[in-house]
mmCIF file of C-alpha atoms in Angstrom:
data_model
loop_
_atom_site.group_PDB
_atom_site.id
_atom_site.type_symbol
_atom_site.label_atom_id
_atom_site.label_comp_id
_atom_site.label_asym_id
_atom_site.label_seq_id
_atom_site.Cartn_x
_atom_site.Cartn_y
_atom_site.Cartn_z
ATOM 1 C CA UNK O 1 11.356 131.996 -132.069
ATOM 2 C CA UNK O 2 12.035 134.332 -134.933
ATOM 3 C CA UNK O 3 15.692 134.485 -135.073
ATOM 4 C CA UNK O 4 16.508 132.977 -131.669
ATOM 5 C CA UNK O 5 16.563 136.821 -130.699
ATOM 6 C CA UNK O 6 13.631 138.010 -129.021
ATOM 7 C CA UNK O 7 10.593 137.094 -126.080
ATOM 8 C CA UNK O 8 7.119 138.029 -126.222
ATOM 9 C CA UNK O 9 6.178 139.614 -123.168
ATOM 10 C CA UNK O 10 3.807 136.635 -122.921
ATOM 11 C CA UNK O 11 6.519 134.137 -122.923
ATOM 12 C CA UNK O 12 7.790 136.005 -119.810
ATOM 13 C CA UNK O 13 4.791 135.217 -118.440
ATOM 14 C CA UNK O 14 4.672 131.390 -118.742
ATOM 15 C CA UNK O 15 8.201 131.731 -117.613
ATOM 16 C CA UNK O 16 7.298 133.008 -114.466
ATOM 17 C CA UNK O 17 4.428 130.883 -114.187
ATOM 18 C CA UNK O 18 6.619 128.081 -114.694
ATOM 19 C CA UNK O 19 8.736 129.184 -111.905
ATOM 20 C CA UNK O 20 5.962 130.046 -109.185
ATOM 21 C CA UNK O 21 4.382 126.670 -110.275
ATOM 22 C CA UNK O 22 7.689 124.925 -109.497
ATOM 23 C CA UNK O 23 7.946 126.775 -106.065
ATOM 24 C CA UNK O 24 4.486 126.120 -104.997
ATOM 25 C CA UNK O 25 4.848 122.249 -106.232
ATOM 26 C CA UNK O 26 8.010 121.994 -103.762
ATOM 27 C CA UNK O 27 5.989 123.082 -100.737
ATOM 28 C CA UNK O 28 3.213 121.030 -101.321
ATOM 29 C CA UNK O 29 5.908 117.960 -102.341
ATOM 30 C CA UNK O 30 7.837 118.722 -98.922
ATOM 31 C CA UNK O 31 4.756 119.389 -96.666
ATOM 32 C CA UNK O 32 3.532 115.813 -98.450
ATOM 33 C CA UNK O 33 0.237 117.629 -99.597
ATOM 34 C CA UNK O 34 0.204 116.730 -103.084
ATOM 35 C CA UNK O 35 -2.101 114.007 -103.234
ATOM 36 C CA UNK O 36 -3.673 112.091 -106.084
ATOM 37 C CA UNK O 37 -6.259 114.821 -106.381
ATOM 38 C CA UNK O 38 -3.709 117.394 -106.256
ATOM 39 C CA UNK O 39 -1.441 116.173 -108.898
ATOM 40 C CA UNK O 40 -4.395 115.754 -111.456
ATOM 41 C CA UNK O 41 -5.730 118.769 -111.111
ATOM 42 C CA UNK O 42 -2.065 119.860 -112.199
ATOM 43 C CA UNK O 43 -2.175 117.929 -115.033
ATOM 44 C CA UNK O 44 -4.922 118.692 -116.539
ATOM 45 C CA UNK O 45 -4.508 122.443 -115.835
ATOM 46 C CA UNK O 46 -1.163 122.585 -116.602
ATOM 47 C CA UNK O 47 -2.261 120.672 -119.985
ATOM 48 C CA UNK O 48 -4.825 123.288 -120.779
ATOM 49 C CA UNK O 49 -2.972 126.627 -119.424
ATOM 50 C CA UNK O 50 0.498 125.868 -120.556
ATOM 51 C CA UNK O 51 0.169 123.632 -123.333
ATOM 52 C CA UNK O 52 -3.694 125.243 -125.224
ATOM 53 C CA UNK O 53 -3.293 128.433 -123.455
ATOM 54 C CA UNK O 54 -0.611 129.915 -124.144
ATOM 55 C CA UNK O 55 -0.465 128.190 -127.215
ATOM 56 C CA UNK O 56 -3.162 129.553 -128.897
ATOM 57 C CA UNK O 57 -2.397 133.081 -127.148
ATOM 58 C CA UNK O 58 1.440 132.972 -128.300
ATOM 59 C CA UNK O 59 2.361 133.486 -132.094
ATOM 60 C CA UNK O 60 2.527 130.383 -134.158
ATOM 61 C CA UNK O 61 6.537 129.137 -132.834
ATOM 62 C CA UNK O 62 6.817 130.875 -129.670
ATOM 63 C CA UNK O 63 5.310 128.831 -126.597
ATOM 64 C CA UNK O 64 8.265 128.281 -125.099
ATOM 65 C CA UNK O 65 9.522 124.955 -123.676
ATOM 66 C CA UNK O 66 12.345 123.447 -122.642
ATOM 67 C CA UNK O 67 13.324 121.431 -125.673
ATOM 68 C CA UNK O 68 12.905 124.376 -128.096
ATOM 69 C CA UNK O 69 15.158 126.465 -125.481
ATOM 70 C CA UNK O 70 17.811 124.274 -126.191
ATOM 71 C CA UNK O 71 17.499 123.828 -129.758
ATOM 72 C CA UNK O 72 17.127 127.683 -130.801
ATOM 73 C CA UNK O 73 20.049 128.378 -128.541
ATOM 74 C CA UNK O 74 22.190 125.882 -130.369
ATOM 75 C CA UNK O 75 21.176 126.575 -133.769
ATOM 76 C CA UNK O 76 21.937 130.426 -133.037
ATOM 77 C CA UNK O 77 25.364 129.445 -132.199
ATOM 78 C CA UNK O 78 26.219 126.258 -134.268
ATOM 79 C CA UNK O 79 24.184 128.114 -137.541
ATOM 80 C CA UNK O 80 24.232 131.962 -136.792
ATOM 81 C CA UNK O 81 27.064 132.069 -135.043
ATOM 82 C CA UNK O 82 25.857 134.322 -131.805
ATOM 83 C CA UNK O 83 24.350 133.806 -129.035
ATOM 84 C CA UNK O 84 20.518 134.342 -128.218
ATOM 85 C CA UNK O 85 21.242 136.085 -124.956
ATOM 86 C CA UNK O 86 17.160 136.087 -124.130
ATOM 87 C CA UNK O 87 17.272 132.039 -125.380
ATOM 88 C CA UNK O 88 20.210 131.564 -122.849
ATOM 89 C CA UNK O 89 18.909 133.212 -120.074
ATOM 90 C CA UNK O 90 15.606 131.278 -119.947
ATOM 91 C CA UNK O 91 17.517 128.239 -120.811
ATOM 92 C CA UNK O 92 19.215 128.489 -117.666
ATOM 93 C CA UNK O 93 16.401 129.726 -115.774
ATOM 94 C CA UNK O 94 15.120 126.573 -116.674
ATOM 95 C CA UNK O 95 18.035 124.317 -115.607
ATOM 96 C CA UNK O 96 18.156 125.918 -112.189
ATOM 97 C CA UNK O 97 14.725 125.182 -111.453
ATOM 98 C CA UNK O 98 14.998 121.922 -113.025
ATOM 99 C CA UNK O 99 18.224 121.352 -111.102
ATOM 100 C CA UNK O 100 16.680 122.865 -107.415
ATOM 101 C CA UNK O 101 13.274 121.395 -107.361
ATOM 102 C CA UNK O 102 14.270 117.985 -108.764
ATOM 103 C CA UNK O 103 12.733 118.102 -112.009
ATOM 104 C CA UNK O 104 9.604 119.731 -110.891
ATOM 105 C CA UNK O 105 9.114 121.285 -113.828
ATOM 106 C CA UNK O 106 9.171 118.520 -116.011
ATOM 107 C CA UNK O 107 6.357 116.937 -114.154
ATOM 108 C CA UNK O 108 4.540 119.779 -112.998
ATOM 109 C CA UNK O 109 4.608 122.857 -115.370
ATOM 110 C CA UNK O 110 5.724 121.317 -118.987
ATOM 111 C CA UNK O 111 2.663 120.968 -121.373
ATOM 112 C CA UNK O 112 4.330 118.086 -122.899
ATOM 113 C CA UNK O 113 5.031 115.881 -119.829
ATOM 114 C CA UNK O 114 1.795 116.845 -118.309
ATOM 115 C CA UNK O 115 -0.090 115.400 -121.254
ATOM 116 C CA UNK O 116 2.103 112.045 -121.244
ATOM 117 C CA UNK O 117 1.918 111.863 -117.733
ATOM 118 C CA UNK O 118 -2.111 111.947 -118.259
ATOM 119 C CA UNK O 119 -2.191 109.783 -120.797
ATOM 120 C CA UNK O 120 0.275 107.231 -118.900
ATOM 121 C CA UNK O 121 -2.680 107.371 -116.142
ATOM 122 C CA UNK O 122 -4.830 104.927 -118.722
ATOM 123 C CA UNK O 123 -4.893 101.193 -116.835
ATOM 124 C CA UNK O 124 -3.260 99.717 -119.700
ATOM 125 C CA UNK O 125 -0.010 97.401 -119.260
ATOM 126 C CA UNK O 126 3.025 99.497 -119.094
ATOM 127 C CA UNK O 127 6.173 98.600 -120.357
ATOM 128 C CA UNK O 128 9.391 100.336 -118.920
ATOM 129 C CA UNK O 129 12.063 100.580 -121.681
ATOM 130 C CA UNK O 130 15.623 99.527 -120.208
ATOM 131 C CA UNK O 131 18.018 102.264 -119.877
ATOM 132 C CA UNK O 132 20.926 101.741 -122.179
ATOM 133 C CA UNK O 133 17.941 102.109 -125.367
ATOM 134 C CA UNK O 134 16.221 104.951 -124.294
ATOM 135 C CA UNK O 135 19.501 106.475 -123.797
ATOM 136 C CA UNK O 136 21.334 104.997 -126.461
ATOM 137 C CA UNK O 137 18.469 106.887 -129.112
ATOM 138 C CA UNK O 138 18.559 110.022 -126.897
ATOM 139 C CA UNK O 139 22.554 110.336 -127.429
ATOM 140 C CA UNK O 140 22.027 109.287 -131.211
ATOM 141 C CA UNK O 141 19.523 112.216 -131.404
ATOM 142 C CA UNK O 142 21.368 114.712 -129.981
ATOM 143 C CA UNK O 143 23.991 113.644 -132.452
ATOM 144 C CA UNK O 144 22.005 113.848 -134.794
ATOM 145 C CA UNK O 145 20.673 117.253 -133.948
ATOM 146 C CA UNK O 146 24.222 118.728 -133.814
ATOM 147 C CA UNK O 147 25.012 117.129 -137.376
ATOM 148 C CA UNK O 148 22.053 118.501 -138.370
ATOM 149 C CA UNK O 149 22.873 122.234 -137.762
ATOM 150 C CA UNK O 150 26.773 121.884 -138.433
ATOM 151 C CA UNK O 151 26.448 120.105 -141.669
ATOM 152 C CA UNK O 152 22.960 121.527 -143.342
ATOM 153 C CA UNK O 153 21.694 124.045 -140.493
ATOM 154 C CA UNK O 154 18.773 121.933 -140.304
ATOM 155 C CA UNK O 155 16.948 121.222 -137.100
ATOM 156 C CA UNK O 156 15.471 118.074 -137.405
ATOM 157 C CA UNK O 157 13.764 118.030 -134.427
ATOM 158 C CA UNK O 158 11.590 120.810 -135.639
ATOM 159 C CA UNK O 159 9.420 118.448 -137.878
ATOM 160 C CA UNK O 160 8.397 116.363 -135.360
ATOM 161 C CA UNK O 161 8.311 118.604 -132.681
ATOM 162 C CA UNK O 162 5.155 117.405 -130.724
ATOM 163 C CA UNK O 163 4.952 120.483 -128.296
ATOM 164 C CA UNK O 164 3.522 122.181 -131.690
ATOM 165 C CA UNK O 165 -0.105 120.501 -131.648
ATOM 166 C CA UNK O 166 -0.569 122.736 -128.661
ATOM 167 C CA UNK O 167 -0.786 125.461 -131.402
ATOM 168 C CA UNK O 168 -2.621 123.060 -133.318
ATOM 169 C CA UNK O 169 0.532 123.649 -135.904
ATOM 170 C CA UNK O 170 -0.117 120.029 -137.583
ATOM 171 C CA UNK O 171 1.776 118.789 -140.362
ATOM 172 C CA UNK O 172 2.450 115.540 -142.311
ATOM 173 C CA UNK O 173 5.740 114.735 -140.600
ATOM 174 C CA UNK O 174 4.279 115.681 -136.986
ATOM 175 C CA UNK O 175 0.448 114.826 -137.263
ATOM 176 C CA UNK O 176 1.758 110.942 -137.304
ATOM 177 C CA UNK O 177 4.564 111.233 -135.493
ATOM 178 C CA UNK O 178 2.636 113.015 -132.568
ATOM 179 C CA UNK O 179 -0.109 110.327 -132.813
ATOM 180 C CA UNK O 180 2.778 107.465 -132.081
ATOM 181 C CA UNK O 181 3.726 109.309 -129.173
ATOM 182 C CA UNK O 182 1.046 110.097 -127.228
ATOM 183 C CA UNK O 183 -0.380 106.268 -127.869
ATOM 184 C CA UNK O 184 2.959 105.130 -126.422
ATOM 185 C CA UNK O 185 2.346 107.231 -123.840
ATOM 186 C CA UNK O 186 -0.273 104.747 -123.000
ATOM 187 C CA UNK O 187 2.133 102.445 -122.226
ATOM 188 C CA UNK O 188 5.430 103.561 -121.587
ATOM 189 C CA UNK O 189 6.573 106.674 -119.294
ATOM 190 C CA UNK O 190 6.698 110.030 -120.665
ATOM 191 C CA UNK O 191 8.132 108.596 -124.253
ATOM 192 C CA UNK O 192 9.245 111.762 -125.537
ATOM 193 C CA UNK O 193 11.534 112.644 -122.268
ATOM 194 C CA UNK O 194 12.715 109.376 -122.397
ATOM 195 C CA UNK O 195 13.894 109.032 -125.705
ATOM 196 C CA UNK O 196 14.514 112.427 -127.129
#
């Protein structure tokens, strides 16, 4: 987002979106009426409303998710020294509903682990990373994110951001990198969430 600072009225309305697609996902998931058919027509809607929707509605940078929540909010504090009070607030809009629907969103309303999640559907032999890598190179990321800002104010993250293609924002460091990830999605469990 252009200076961490401000929301397009249409980013409100993914937000909210987001939310009512989190609360209607808990009924069905407690009522136990989310069944195979159910959960891909999620995916693939989710993949095309969330994800190509709003990202080819949404300025080039600004459909939201929950990774680039977290990194604009820290590089407004860590580089700019203030706070993105609109970044916060959907930040922790986010972790609520996160937090009370048991990762709902994640599964259910992000573009990003919609698309894995489709792709991991391929019956292909999976492989399930063990924990202590996947979150040894998530902790050495996030390191390396905060380094990043503190020492050069450079997100790193940003180059190989794959939630971009849904703007069909494609460049040399995140064409490939994007390619990698959703062909490990093949195989492994939402790669990206997992790792990074």
């Amino acid at each position: 987002m252009p200076n961490g600072m401000t929301l397009n009225p249409l980013t409100l309305v993914k937000l909210a979106l987001w939310i009512a697609t989190v609360a209607v996902v808990t009924v069905l998931l407690r009522r136990r009426k989310a069944t195979s058919d159910v959960r891909l027509a999620f995916l693939v809607g989710g993949v095309l409303i969330f994800g190509f929707g709003f990202g080819l509605l949404l300025p080039t940078g600004l459909n939201p998710n929950p990774v680039a929540s977290l990194r604009t909010l820290l590089t407004s504090l860590l580089v700019r020294g203030q706070l993105a009070l609109p970044i916060a607030a959907m930040l922790i809009i986010l972790l609520v509903a996160v937090w009370v629907s048991n990762k709902s969103i994640c599964g259910w309303a992000c573009q990003l682990g919609l698309l894995q999640d489709l792709l991991h559907r391929v019956g292909l032999p999976k492989w399930e990373p063990p924990f202590w890598l996947s979150n040894s190179v998530r902790v050495l990321a996030f390191v390396g994110l905060l380094v990043g800002l503190l020492a050069v104010g450079i997100d790193w993250i940003a180059f190989i951001d794959p939630f971009q293609v849904f703007s069909f924002q494609i460049t040399w460091a995140l064409g490939p990198f994007t390619a990698a990830l959703l062909v490990a999605s093949l195989f492994v469990y939402r790669p990206w969430c997992r790792f990074l």
